[in-house]
C-alpha positions as semicolon CSV with decimal commas, in nm:
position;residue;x (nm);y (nm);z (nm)
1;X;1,466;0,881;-1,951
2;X;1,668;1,123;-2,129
3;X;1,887;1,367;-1,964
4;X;1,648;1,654;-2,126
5;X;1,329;1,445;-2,029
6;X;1,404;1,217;-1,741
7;X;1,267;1,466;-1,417
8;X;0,973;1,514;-1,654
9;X;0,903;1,133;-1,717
10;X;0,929;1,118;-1,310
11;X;0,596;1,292;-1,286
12;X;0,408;1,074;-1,538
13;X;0,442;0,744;-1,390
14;X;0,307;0,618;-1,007
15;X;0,636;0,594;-0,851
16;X;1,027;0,514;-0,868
17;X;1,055;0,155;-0,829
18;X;1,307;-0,023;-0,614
19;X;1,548;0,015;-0,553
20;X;1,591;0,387;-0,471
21;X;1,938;0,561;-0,367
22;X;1,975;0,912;-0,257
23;X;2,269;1,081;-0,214
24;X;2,265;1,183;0,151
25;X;2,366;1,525;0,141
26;X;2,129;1,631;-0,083
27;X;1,863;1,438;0,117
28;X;1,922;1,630;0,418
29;X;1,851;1,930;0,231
30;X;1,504;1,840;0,130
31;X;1,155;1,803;0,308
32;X;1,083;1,438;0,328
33;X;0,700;1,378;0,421
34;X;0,606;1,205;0,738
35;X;0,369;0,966;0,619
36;X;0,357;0,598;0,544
37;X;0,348;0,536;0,181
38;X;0,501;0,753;-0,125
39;X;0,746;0,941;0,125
40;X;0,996;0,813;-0,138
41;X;0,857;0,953;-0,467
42;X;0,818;1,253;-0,323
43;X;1,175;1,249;-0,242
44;X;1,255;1,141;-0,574
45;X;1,036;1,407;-0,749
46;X;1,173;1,699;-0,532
47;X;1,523;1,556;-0,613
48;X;1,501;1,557;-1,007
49;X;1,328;1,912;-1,023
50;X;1,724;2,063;-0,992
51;X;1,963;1,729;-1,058
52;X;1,917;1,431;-1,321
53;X;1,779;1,136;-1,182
54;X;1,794;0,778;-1,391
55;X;1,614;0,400;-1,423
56;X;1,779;0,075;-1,435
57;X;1,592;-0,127;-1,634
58;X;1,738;-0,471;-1,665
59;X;1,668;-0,622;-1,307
60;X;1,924;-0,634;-1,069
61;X;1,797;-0,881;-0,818
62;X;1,467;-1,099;-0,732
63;X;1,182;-1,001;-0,517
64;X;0,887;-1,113;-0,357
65;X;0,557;-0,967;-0,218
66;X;0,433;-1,017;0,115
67;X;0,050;-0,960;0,296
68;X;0,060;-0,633;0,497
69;X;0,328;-0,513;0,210
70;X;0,160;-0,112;0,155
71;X;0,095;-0,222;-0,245
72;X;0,005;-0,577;-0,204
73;X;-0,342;-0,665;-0,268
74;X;-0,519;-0,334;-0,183
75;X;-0,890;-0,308;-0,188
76;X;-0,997;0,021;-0,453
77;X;-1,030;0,220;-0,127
78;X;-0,711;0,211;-0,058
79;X;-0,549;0,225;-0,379
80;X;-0,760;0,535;-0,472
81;X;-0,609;0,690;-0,127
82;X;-0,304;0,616;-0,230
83;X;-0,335;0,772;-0,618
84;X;-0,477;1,061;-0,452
85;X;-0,158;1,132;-0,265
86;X;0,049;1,090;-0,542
87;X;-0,164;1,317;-0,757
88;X;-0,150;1,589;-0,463
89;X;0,282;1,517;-0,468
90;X;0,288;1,569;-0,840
91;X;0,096;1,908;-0,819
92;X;0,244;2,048;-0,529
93;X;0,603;1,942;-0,761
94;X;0,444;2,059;-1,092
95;X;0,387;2,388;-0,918
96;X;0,736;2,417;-0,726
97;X;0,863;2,342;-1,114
98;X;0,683;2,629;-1,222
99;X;0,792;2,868;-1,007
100;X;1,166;2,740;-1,042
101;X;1,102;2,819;-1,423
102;X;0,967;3,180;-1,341
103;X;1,238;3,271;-1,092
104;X;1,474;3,184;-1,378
105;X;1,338;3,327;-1,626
């Protein structure tokens, strides 16, 4: 997660991790999906394509899973839904990235 690398390490993983903080002016500026599940990695990609985002690695507090939690325990179904709409954020973000890079030459 270098400052040169970091938004491009963002689209090679399968989301953000917890916690996630966004600075809210910047968050009212974007689209945020109305869906369900990965509404916040899309965030997160569409905020690193024009401002560096970081990890924490060393954990910062406990957690625990719960049934009914949206990545608990999903049948392959489900969790192929959901890695298909991830895949579909990271295009559609590959693609705005592109045409960032074009427009500025």
């Amino acid at each position: 997660w270098t400052p040169e690398n970091g938004r491009n390490n963002a689209l090679r993983i399968n989301g953000l991790g917890a916690p996630r903080a966004f600075y809210t002016p910047l968050l009212r500026k974007i689209k945020i999906p109305n869906v369900s599940y990965g509404e916040d990695y899309a965030v997160g990609l569409a905020l690193s394509r024009n401002y560096q985002i970081g990890r924490i690695y060393t954990p910062i507090y406990l957690c625990r899973r719960w049934e009914g939690n949206s990545d608990a325990s999903l049948d392959i179904n489900r969790t192929n839904h959901h890695n298909t709409y991830k895949d579909r954020i990271r295009t559609f973000e590959v693609l705005a990235r592109q045409k960032l890079n074009r427009t500025n030459g």
